[in-house]
Coordinates of C-alpha atoms in Angstrom, one line a residue:
Chain M
M1 CA 62.8 29.4 38.2
E2 CA 64.3 32.4 40.0
V3 CA 62.5 35.0 42.0
T4 CA 62.5 38.2 39.9
L5 CA 62.2 41.7 41.2
E6 CA 58.7 41.9 39.7
M7 CA 57.6 38.8 41.7
A8 CA 59.2 40.1 44.9
R9 CA 57.6 43.6 44.5
T10 CA 54.2 41.9 44.0
A11 CA 54.5 39.6 46.9
I12 CA 55.7 42.3 49.3
R13 CA 53.0 44.8 48.3
A14 CA 50.3 42.2 48.5
A15 CA 51.5 41.0 51.9
L16 CA 51.5 44.6 53.2
D17 CA 48.1 45.3 51.7
A18 CA 46.6 42.0 53.1
G19 CA 47.8 43.1 56.6
A20 CA 46.2 46.6 56.2
E21 CA 42.9 45.1 55.0
K22 CA 42.8 42.7 58.0
G23 CA 43.5 45.4 60.5
F24 CA 46.9 44.0 61.4
R25 CA 49.6 46.3 62.8
P26 CA 51.8 47.9 60.1
L27 CA 53.8 45.2 58.4
T28 CA 57.4 45.0 57.1
A29 CA 58.4 42.4 54.4
I30 CA 61.5 41.3 52.6
V31 CA 62.3 38.9 49.8
L32 CA 65.6 37.1 49.6
D33 CA 66.9 35.0 46.7
A34 CA 68.3 31.4 46.8
G35 CA 71.6 32.7 48.0
G36 CA 70.1 34.7 50.9
H37 CA 70.6 38.0 49.2
I38 CA 68.0 40.8 49.3
V39 CA 65.8 41.3 46.3
A40 CA 63.3 43.8 47.7
F41 CA 62.2 45.2 51.1
E42 CA 59.5 47.5 52.3
R43 CA 58.7 48.9 55.8
S44 CA 55.2 50.3 56.4
D45 CA 54.9 53.8 57.9
G46 CA 54.6 53.5 61.6
S47 CA 56.7 50.3 61.9
A48 CA 59.6 50.4 64.4
P49 CA 63.0 51.0 62.9
G50 CA 64.3 47.6 64.0
R51 CA 61.7 45.8 61.8
F52 CA 64.4 45.4 59.0
A53 CA 66.5 43.2 61.2
I54 CA 63.6 41.0 62.3
A55 CA 62.2 40.5 58.8
H56 CA 65.7 39.8 57.4
G57 CA 66.4 37.4 60.3
K58 CA 63.3 35.4 59.6
A59 CA 63.9 35.1 55.9
Y60 CA 67.7 34.6 56.1
G61 CA 67.4 31.8 58.7
A62 CA 64.8 30.1 56.5
V63 CA 67.0 30.2 53.4
M64 CA 70.3 29.4 55.1
L65 CA 68.9 26.5 57.1
G66 CA 66.4 25.4 54.5
M67 CA 63.8 25.4 57.3
P68 CA 60.7 27.6 57.5
G69 CA 60.2 29.7 60.7
S70 CA 57.6 27.3 62.2
A71 CA 60.1 24.4 62.0
Q72 CA 62.8 26.6 63.5
M73 CA 60.5 27.6 66.4
K74 CA 59.8 23.9 67.1
R75 CA 63.5 23.2 67.2
A76 CA 64.1 26.3 69.5
E77 CA 61.4 24.9 71.9
D78 CA 62.9 21.4 71.8
Q79 CA 66.6 22.4 71.9
H80 CA 66.9 26.2 72.5
Y81 CA 70.7 26.2 72.7
F82 CA 70.9 24.9 69.2
M83 CA 68.9 27.8 67.7
T84 CA 70.9 30.2 69.9
A85 CA 74.1 28.7 68.4
M86 CA 72.6 29.2 64.9
N87 CA 71.9 32.8 65.7
G88 CA 75.6 33.2 66.7
A89 CA 76.9 31.2 63.7
F90 CA 75.1 33.4 61.2
G91 CA 76.1 36.7 62.8
G92 CA 72.8 37.2 64.6
A93 CA 70.7 36.9 61.4
V94 CA 68.5 34.0 62.4
V95 CA 65.1 34.8 64.0
P96 CA 63.4 31.4 64.6
V97 CA 59.7 32.2 64.6
P98 CA 56.9 31.9 62.0
G99 CA 57.0 34.6 59.3
G100 CA 60.1 33.2 57.7
I101 CA 58.5 31.5 54.7
L102 CA 60.5 29.4 52.1
I103 CA 59.7 30.1 48.5
K104 CA 59.8 26.8 46.6
D105 CA 59.9 25.6 43.0
G106 CA 58.9 22.0 43.5
D107 CA 61.4 20.7 46.0
R108 CA 64.0 23.4 45.4
V109 CA 64.3 26.5 47.7
I110 CA 64.4 29.6 45.4
G111 CA 64.2 32.2 48.2
A112 CA 62.3 33.3 51.2
L113 CA 59.8 35.9 52.3
G114 CA 60.1 37.4 55.8
V115 CA 57.1 39.2 57.3
T116 CA 57.0 40.9 60.7
G117 CA 54.8 43.5 62.6
D118 CA 51.8 41.6 64.0
T119 CA 51.7 38.2 65.8
S120 CA 53.8 35.6 64.1
D121 CA 50.7 33.8 63.0
N122 CA 49.2 36.9 61.4
D123 CA 52.6 37.6 59.7
V124 CA 52.3 34.2 58.1
I125 CA 48.7 34.8 56.9
A126 CA 49.7 38.0 55.2
G127 CA 52.9 36.5 53.8
L128 CA 51.1 33.5 52.2
Q129 CA 48.6 35.9 50.6
G130 CA 51.5 37.9 49.2
L131 CA 53.2 34.9 47.7
E132 CA 49.9 33.7 46.1
A133 CA 49.4 37.1 44.5
A134 CA 52.9 36.7 43.0
G135 CA 52.2 33.2 41.7
L136 CA 54.8 31.8 44.1
T137 CA 54.6 28.7 46.4
G138 CA 55.4 29.1 50.1
A139 CA 56.3 26.7 52.9
A140 CA 55.6 28.5 56.2
Chain V
M1 CA 58.5 66.1 56.7
E2 CA 59.3 62.4 56.9
V3 CA 60.1 60.0 54.0
T4 CA 57.0 57.8 53.6
L5 CA 57.0 54.3 52.2
E6 CA 55.0 55.6 49.2
M7 CA 57.7 58.3 48.5
A8 CA 60.5 55.7 48.8
R9 CA 58.7 53.2 46.5
T10 CA 58.2 55.9 43.9
A11 CA 61.8 57.2 44.1
I12 CA 63.3 53.7 43.8
R13 CA 61.1 52.6 41.0
A14 CA 61.7 55.8 39.1
A15 CA 65.4 55.6 39.5
L16 CA 65.5 52.0 38.3
D17 CA 63.3 52.8 35.4
A18 CA 65.4 55.9 34.5
G19 CA 68.5 53.6 34.4
A20 CA 66.7 51.1 32.2
E21 CA 65.6 53.8 29.7
K22 CA 69.0 55.3 29.5
G23 CA 70.6 51.9 28.9
F24 CA 72.6 51.8 32.1
R25 CA 73.5 48.5 33.6
P26 CA 70.8 47.1 36.0
L27 CA 70.5 49.4 39.0
T28 CA 69.9 48.7 42.7
A29 CA 68.5 51.4 45.0
I30 CA 67.7 51.9 48.7
V31 CA 65.9 54.6 50.7
L32 CA 66.9 55.2 54.4
D33 CA 65.1 57.5 56.9
A34 CA 66.7 60.2 59.0
G35 CA 68.0 57.7 61.5
G36 CA 69.6 55.6 58.8
H37 CA 67.0 52.8 58.9
I38 CA 65.8 51.2 55.7
V39 CA 62.4 52.2 54.3
A40 CA 62.6 50.3 51.0
F41 CA 65.0 48.5 48.7
E42 CA 65.0 47.0 45.2
R43 CA 67.7 45.1 43.3
S44 CA 67.1 44.8 39.5
D45 CA 67.3 41.4 37.9
G46 CA 70.9 40.8 36.8
S47 CA 72.5 42.9 39.6
A48 CA 75.2 41.2 41.6
P49 CA 74.2 39.9 45.0
G50 CA 76.6 42.4 46.7
R51 CA 74.8 45.4 45.4
F52 CA 72.7 45.7 48.7
A53 CA 75.8 46.4 50.7
I54 CA 77.1 49.0 48.2
A55 CA 73.7 50.8 47.9
H56 CA 73.3 50.7 51.7
G57 CA 76.8 51.9 52.4
K58 CA 76.4 54.9 50.0
A59 CA 73.1 56.0 51.6
Y60 CA 74.1 55.1 55.2
G61 CA 77.4 57.0 55.1
A62 CA 75.5 60.0 53.7
V63 CA 72.9 60.1 56.5
M64 CA 75.3 59.3 59.3
L65 CA 77.9 61.9 58.3
G66 CA 75.4 64.4 56.9
M67 CA 77.6 64.5 53.7
P68 CA 76.6 63.3 50.2
G69 CA 78.8 60.8 48.4
S70 CA 80.5 63.4 46.2
A71 CA 81.7 65.3 49.3
Q72 CA 82.8 62.1 50.9
M73 CA 84.8 61.2 47.8
K74 CA 86.6 64.5 47.8
R75 CA 87.5 64.0 51.5
A76 CA 88.7 60.5 50.7
E77 CA 90.9 61.9 47.9
D78 CA 92.3 64.7 50.2
Q79 CA 92.7 62.6 53.4
H80 CA 92.0 59.0 52.6
Y81 CA 92.9 57.6 56.0
F82 CA 90.0 59.7 57.5
M83 CA 87.4 58.0 55.2
T84 CA 89.0 54.6 55.9
A85 CA 88.6 55.4 59.6
M86 CA 84.9 56.3 59.0
N87 CA 84.4 53.0 57.2
G88 CA 85.7 51.2 60.3
A89 CA 83.8 53.5 62.8
F90 CA 80.5 52.6 61.1
G91 CA 81.1 48.9 60.8
G92 CA 82.1 48.9 57.2
A93 CA 78.9 50.7 56.1
V94 CA 80.4 53.8 54.6
V95 CA 81.0 53.8 50.8
P96 CA 82.4 57.2 50.0
V97 CA 81.5 57.7 46.3
P98 CA 78.7 59.5 44.4
G99 CA 75.4 57.7 44.5
G100 CA 74.8 58.4 48.2
I101 CA 72.3 61.3 47.8
L102 CA 71.0 63.2 50.9
I103 CA 67.2 63.8 50.9
K104 CA 66.6 67.2 52.4
D105 CA 63.6 69.2 53.8
G106 CA 65.1 72.7 53.7
D107 CA 68.3 72.4 55.8
R108 CA 67.3 69.3 57.5
V109 CA 68.4 65.8 56.4
I110 CA 65.4 63.5 56.3
G111 CA 67.0 60.5 54.7
A112 CA 69.1 59.3 51.9
L113 CA 68.8 57.5 48.5
G114 CA 71.6 55.1 47.6
V115 CA 72.0 54.0 44.0
T116 CA 74.6 51.6 42.5
G117 CA 75.1 49.5 39.4
D118 CA 76.5 51.7 36.7
T119 CA 79.3 54.4 36.9
S120 CA 78.9 56.6 40.0
D121 CA 78.0 59.5 37.8
N122 CA 75.2 57.6 36.1
D123 CA 74.0 56.3 39.5
V124 CA 73.5 59.9 40.5
I125 CA 71.7 60.8 37.3
A126 CA 69.2 58.0 37.9
G127 CA 68.9 58.8 41.6
L128 CA 68.1 62.4 41.1
Q129 CA 65.5 61.5 38.5
G130 CA 64.0 59.1 41.1
L131 CA 63.8 61.7 43.8
E132 CA 62.2 64.2 41.4
A133 CA 59.5 61.7 40.6
A134 CA 58.7 61.4 44.3
G135 CA 58.6 65.1 44.9
L136 CA 61.8 65.0 47.0
T137 CA 64.8 67.2 47.0
G138 CA 68.3 65.6 46.7
A139 CA 71.8 66.8 47.5
A140 CA 74.2 64.5 45.5
Chain X
M1 CA 58.2 66.8 68.5
E2 CA 61.9 65.7 68.7
V3 CA 64.0 65.1 71.8
T4 CA 66.4 68.1 72.1
L5 CA 69.7 68.0 73.9
E6 CA 68.2 70.3 76.6
M7 CA 65.4 67.8 77.2
A8 CA 67.9 64.9 77.3
R9 CA 70.2 66.7 79.7
T10 CA 67.3 67.6 82.0
A11 CA 65.9 64.1 82.0
I12 CA 69.3 62.4 82.7
R13 CA 70.3 64.8 85.5
A14 CA 66.9 64.5 87.2
A15 CA 67.0 60.7 87.0
L16 CA 70.5 60.6 88.5
D17 CA 69.5 63.1 91.2
A18 CA 66.3 61.2 92.0
G19 CA 68.4 58.0 92.5
A20 CA 70.8 59.8 94.8
E21 CA 68.0 61.3 96.9
K22 CA 66.3 57.9 97.3
G23 CA 69.6 56.3 98.3
F24 CA 69.8 54.1 95.2
R25 CA 73.2 52.8 94.0
P26 CA 74.9 55.2 91.6
L27 CA 72.9 55.4 88.4
T28 CA 73.8 55.7 84.7
A29 CA 71.4 57.1 82.1
I30 CA 71.2 57.6 78.4
V31 CA 68.8 59.3 76.0
L32 CA 68.4 58.1 72.4
D33 CA 66.5 59.8 69.6
A34 CA 63.8 58.2 67.3
G35 CA 66.5 56.5 65.2
G36 CA 68.3 55.0 68.2
H37 CA 71.2 57.5 68.1
I38 CA 72.6 58.8 71.3
V39 CA 71.7 62.4 72.3
A40 CA 73.3 62.4 75.8
F41 CA 74.7 60.1 78.4
E42 CA 76.0 60.3 82.0
R43 CA 77.6 57.7 84.3
S44 CA 77.7 58.6 88.0
D45 CA 80.9 58.4 89.9
G46 CA 81.2 54.9 91.3
S47 CA 79.2 53.1 88.5
A48 CA 80.9 50.1 86.9
P49 CA 82.5 50.8 83.5
G50 CA 80.1 48.4 81.7
R51 CA 77.1 50.5 82.7
F52 CA 77.2 52.3 79.3
A53 CA 76.5 49.0 77.4
I54 CA 73.6 48.2 79.8
A55 CA 71.9 51.6 79.7
H56 CA 72.4 51.7 75.9
G57 CA 71.0 48.2 75.4
K58 CA 67.9 48.9 77.4
A59 CA 67.2 52.1 75.5
Y60 CA 68.2 50.8 72.1
G61 CA 66.1 47.7 72.3
A62 CA 63.1 49.8 73.3
V63 CA 63.5 52.1 70.3
M64 CA 64.3 49.4 67.7
L65 CA 61.5 47.1 68.8
G66 CA 59.1 49.8 69.8
M67 CA 58.6 47.9 73.1
P68 CA 59.5 49.2 76.6
G69 CA 61.8 47.0 78.8
S70 CA 58.9 45.5 80.8
A71 CA 57.2 44.2 77.7
Q72 CA 60.5 42.8 76.5
M73 CA 61.1 41.1 79.8
K74 CA 57.6 39.4 79.6
R75 CA 58.4 38.2 76.1
A76 CA 61.8 36.9 77.3
E77 CA 60.0 35.0 80.1
D78 CA 57.4 33.6 77.7
Q79 CA 59.7 32.8 74.8
H80 CA 63.3 33.3 75.8
Y81 CA 64.8 32.2 72.5
F82 CA 63.1 35.0 70.7
M83 CA 64.7 37.7 72.9
T84 CA 68.0 35.8 72.6
A85 CA 67.6 36.1 68.8
M86 CA 66.8 39.8 69.1
N87 CA 70.0 40.3 71.0
G88 CA 71.9 38.7 68.2
A89 CA 70.0 40.4 65.4
F90 CA 70.9 43.8 66.9
G91 CA 74.5 43.1 67.5
G92 CA 74.1 42.4 71.2
A93 CA 72.5 45.8 71.9
V94 CA 69.2 44.6 73.3
V95 CA 68.9 44.3 77.1
P96 CA 65.3 43.1 77.8
V97 CA 64.6 44.3 81.3
P98 CA 62.8 47.3 82.9
G99 CA 64.7 50.5 82.7
G100 CA 64.3 50.9 78.9
I101 CA 61.6 53.5 78.8
L102 CA 60.0 54.7 75.5
I103 CA 59.6 58.4 75.1
K104 CA 56.4 59.1 73.3
D105 CA 54.6 62.0 71.6
G106 CA 51.1 60.7 71.5
D107 CA 51.3 57.3 69.7
R108 CA 54.7 58.1 68.1
V109 CA 58.0 56.9 69.6
I110 CA 60.4 59.8 69.6
G111 CA 63.2 58.2 71.6
A112 CA 64.1 56.3 74.7
L113 CA 65.6 56.7 78.1
G114 CA 67.8 53.9 79.5
V115 CA 68.6 53.7 83.2
T116 CA 70.7 51.2 85.1
G117 CA 72.5 50.9 88.4
D118 CA 70.0 49.7 91.0
T119 CA 67.2 47.1 90.7
S120 CA 65.3 47.3 87.4
D121 CA 62.3 48.6 89.3
N122 CA 64.2 51.4 91.0
D123 CA 65.8 52.2 87.6
V124 CA 62.3 52.8 86.3
I125 CA 61.3 54.9 89.2
A126 CA 64.3 57.2 88.7
G127 CA 63.8 57.3 85.0
L128 CA 60.2 58.3 85.0
Q129 CA 61.0 61.1 87.5
G130 CA 63.7 62.2 85.1
L131 CA 61.3 62.3 82.1
E132 CA 58.7 64.2 84.1
A133 CA 61.3 66.8 85.0
A134 CA 62.0 67.3 81.3
G135 CA 58.3 67.5 80.4
L136 CA 58.4 64.2 78.5
T137 CA 56.0 61.2 78.5
G138 CA 57.4 57.8 79.2
A139 CA 56.1 54.3 78.7
A140 CA 58.1 51.9 80.9
Chain A
M1 CA 93.1 62.2 90.2
E2 CA 90.2 60.8 88.3
V3 CA 87.8 62.5 85.9
T4 CA 84.5 62.8 87.8
L5 CA 81.1 63.2 86.2
E6 CA 81.0 66.8 87.3
M7 CA 84.3 67.5 85.5
A8 CA 83.1 65.8 82.4
R9 CA 79.8 67.6 82.4
T10 CA 81.5 70.9 82.8
A11 CA 84.1 70.2 80.1
I12 CA 81.5 69.0 77.6
R13 CA 79.1 71.9 78.2
A14 CA 81.8 74.5 78.0
A15 CA 83.2 73.0 74.8
L16 CA 79.7 73.0 73.2
D17 CA 79.1 76.6 74.4
A18 CA 82.5 77.7 73.1
G19 CA 81.6 76.4 69.7
A20 CA 78.3 78.1 69.7
E21 CA 79.8 81.4 70.7
K22 CA 82.4 81.2 68.0
G23 CA 79.8 80.4 65.3
F24 CA 81.2 76.8 64.7
R25 CA 78.8 74.2 63.3
P26 CA 76.9 72.3 66.1
L27 CA 79.4 70.3 68.1
T28 CA 79.4 66.9 69.7
A29 CA 81.6 66.0 72.7
I30 CA 82.5 62.9 74.8
V31 CA 84.6 62.3 77.9
L32 CA 86.2 58.9 78.5
D33 CA 88.0 57.7 81.6
A34 CA 91.5 56.2 81.9
G35 CA 90.1 52.8 80.8
G36 CA 88.5 54.2 77.7
H37 CA 84.9 54.0 79.2
I38 CA 82.4 56.7 78.6
V39 CA 81.7 59.1 81.5
A40 CA 79.5 61.6 79.6
F41 CA 78.4 62.5 76.1
E42 CA 76.3 65.3 74.4
R43 CA 75.3 65.8 70.8
S44 CA 74.1 69.3 69.9
D45 CA 70.7 69.7 68.1
G46 CA 71.4 69.6 64.4
S47 CA 74.4 67.3 64.5
A48 CA 74.4 64.3 62.2
P49 CA 73.5 61.0 63.9
G50 CA 76.9 59.6 63.2
R51 CA 78.7 62.2 65.4
F52 CA 78.7 59.8 68.3
A53 CA 81.0 57.3 66.5
I54 CA 83.4 60.1 65.4
A55 CA 83.7 61.8 68.8
H56 CA 84.1 58.4 70.4
G57 CA 86.7 57.2 67.9
K58 CA 88.8 60.4 68.4
A59 CA 88.7 60.0 72.2
Y60 CA 89.0 56.2 72.3
G61 CA 92.0 56.1 70.0
A62 CA 93.7 58.8 72.1
V63 CA 93.3 56.9 75.3
M64 CA 94.0 53.4 73.9
L65 CA 97.1 54.5 72.1
G66 CA 98.2 57.2 74.6
M67 CA 98.5 59.6 71.6
P68 CA 96.5 62.7 71.0
G69 CA 94.7 63.1 67.6
S70 CA 97.3 65.4 66.1
A71 CA 100.1 62.8 66.7
Q72 CA 97.8 60.1 65.3
M73 CA 97.2 62.2 62.2
K74 CA 100.9 62.7 61.6
R75 CA 101.4 58.9 61.9
A76 CA 98.6 58.4 59.5
E77 CA 100.2 60.7 57.0
D78 CA 103.6 59.1 57.4
Q79 CA 102.5 55.5 57.5
H80 CA 98.8 55.3 56.7
Y81 CA 98.5 51.5 56.7
F82 CA 99.6 51.5 60.4
M83 CA 96.7 53.7 61.5
T84 CA 94.3 51.7 59.2
A85 CA 95.5 48.6 61.1
M86 CA 94.9 50.4 64.4
N87 CA 91.4 51.2 63.3
G88 CA 90.8 47.5 62.6
A89 CA 92.6 46.3 65.7
F90 CA 90.3 48.4 67.9
G91 CA 87.0 47.4 66.1
G92 CA 86.8 50.6 64.1
A93 CA 87.0 52.9 67.1
V94 CA 90.1 54.8 66.2
V95 CA 89.6 58.1 64.3
P96 CA 93.1 59.6 63.8
V97 CA 92.5 63.3 63.5
P98 CA 92.7 66.4 65.8
G99 CA 89.9 66.6 68.3
G100 CA 91.0 63.6 70.3
I101 CA 92.5 65.3 73.3
L102 CA 94.3 63.5 76.1
I103 CA 93.4 64.5 79.7
K104 CA 96.5 64.4 81.8
D105 CA 97.4 64.6 85.5
G106 CA 101.1 65.3 85.3
D107 CA 102.5 62.6 83.1
R108 CA 99.6 60.2 83.6
V109 CA 96.7 59.9 81.1
I110 CA 93.4 60.0 83.1
G111 CA 91.1 60.1 80.2
A112 CA 90.3 61.9 76.9
L113 CA 87.9 64.4 75.5
G114 CA 86.7 63.9 71.9
V115 CA 85.1 66.8 70.0
T116 CA 83.7 66.8 66.4
G117 CA 81.4 68.9 64.3
D118 CA 83.5 71.6 62.7
T119 CA 87.0 71.5 61.2
S120 CA 89.4 69.4 63.3
D121 CA 91.3 72.5 64.3
N122 CA 88.2 74.2 65.5
D123 CA 87.1 71.1 67.3
V124 CA 90.4 71.4 69.2
I125 CA 89.9 75.1 70.1
A126 CA 86.5 74.3 71.6
G127 CA 87.8 71.2 73.4
L128 CA 90.7 72.9 75.1
Q129 CA 88.4 75.7 76.2
G130 CA 86.1 73.0 77.7
L131 CA 88.9 71.3 79.6
E132 CA 90.1 74.7 81.0
A133 CA 86.6 75.4 82.3
A134 CA 86.7 72.1 84.1
G135 CA 90.1 72.7 85.6
L136 CA 91.6 69.9 83.5
T137 CA 94.8 69.8 81.5
G138 CA 94.7 68.7 77.9
A139 CA 97.2 67.5 75.3
A140 CA 95.8 67.9 71.8

C-alpha cells in the first residue's frame, strides 16, 4: 500500500478539524511518503510561519530514522548528543518530539504524518484522529 | 487581504483538477503567503518526488523577487548569469520559468501559486484556473 | 498594521540611543517583518562583526516560532534538545535568549525586534524603549 | 579610515531619498565594512522581501572580490562560468551586476554599498549620490 494524495488530504484535514473541535491552538500538518517526500501540507490561519519546518522535521525524522517522535524524544533525553548529531546529519530536518507519527502497513513504514501547533501530546491526539479518518494506521 | 488556508486549498485542488480534466500529466501545486512561507501543498499521485522543490522554487522566486515566472524566464534568457546568481542568493530556491504565479491584491503581492508537472505553459493554464476558482487574482 | 521602514528606523535608533545613554556596551539592532524578512538593521561602532547573526537569530526565531526570546530560553532550559533542533531546522538562525522581541498588533505578530550587545536583560530594556519610541507594542 | 554607522546611515538614507526624488522604484540599500560585515541596511516600503539578498550579494561580492559590480558583470559576460563559480564559492552571496559599489579610502577598500530596486544603472546613480552625501568615495 502507498499513501495516496486522497488519503493524505483526508488525514490532514481531519487532524486540523480535530484540533479545532478540541480547542487546540491552530494546527499545521504534513504527510510524507515512504521516501520522505512531501505528499500534502496545510498550515491553519494564525499559525506561525515557521510551523512548516517543525511539522516537516517531525515527520521527516520519523521516516528517515524509522522511529516515531516519542521514541526519538526518549533517545534525546537519554543521549542528547546523538539526536543533535541526527539533526545535523539530516540538514536540520529532524525534530525529535511527539507529533512525528509513522504511517504503517503491517510492519512496513509507508510514510509519516507530522503535526505541530499545540503541546506535543495534543498534536499526537489530533494526528491519530486524522489517520483514523483516512483509514491509516499510525505509530506515534 | 491575506491568503487563507481555505483559499489556498481551493486554488490547489482546482488547479490539480483542471490539469486532470485537460489530460495534463499529474500536477503538483503550492501556495505561499506574502513572506514566502508555505500555506498548502499537494502532489498528485504519479508525480515525481522532486516536484515539491520545483513547485516551491517557482512560487518562492516569484514572491521573493516580486516577478512572475515568465518575467524571470525572460531575464534568464537575456542575462542568464543574473538568474543563476539569484538561484544561489536564495539557496537554490528560485526556478525561473512560467508556473510561478504572483497572487495580487491590487498592486500588492500577497503570495504566489507554484504549479509544475506538465509543460510550463500548461502549468500556467491550470494555475490560473485554480486561482480563479478561489476568487484570487494571478499575474503569471 | 505593517511595520514600515520609518517605524523600524525609529525603533532601532531609539534602542541604540537608549543603550548609549544607560552606559551599555555598543548595541546592534534589527527589525524583521511578519514574514521574517529584514526591514532595517544597524550595528554600532565598536560592536563585533558577528553581531548581525546574533541580532538576526533572536528576531528570526521569535517571528518563525511566534515566541519571544524569554519563552524560547525557558523552553531551552526545560528541553534543550528541542531548541537545538529548532536551531537546525531553521538553518542556524534561532538564538533562544531574551532580546528577540515580538512586535504585535493585538494578537497578531507583525514582526520582531532583535537587540544584542550587552546582557540579554539589558538588550530587552533598550529594545522595549526603542519600540515605545516608534509607537509599537512589544512582547519580550 | 573606517566606515562608521553614522556614515552608513547617511549614505543609505541619501540613496533611498535620491531614488524617491527621481521616481525610481522603491530602493533597498546596505553598507558593509572592509570585512564584508553589515553595518546598516534599509528596505523601502513596497520592496519585495528578497531585496535583502540582492543588495547584500551586490555589496558582498564587491568587497570579497575587490571588484565593483560593473567589473563583475563584464567578467560574467566574458566568462560566465567563473562568476557562477564565485557565486557558489561564496555561498550564493555574489550578485555580479552594477549596484555593488566599492567604498574606497585612496587605494584601500574600506567597505561597499549595495543598492537594488530599479534598473542596475539607476541603482548606481542613487548609490553614488548616497555616498557623496556621506562624504565617501565610491567605485561603481
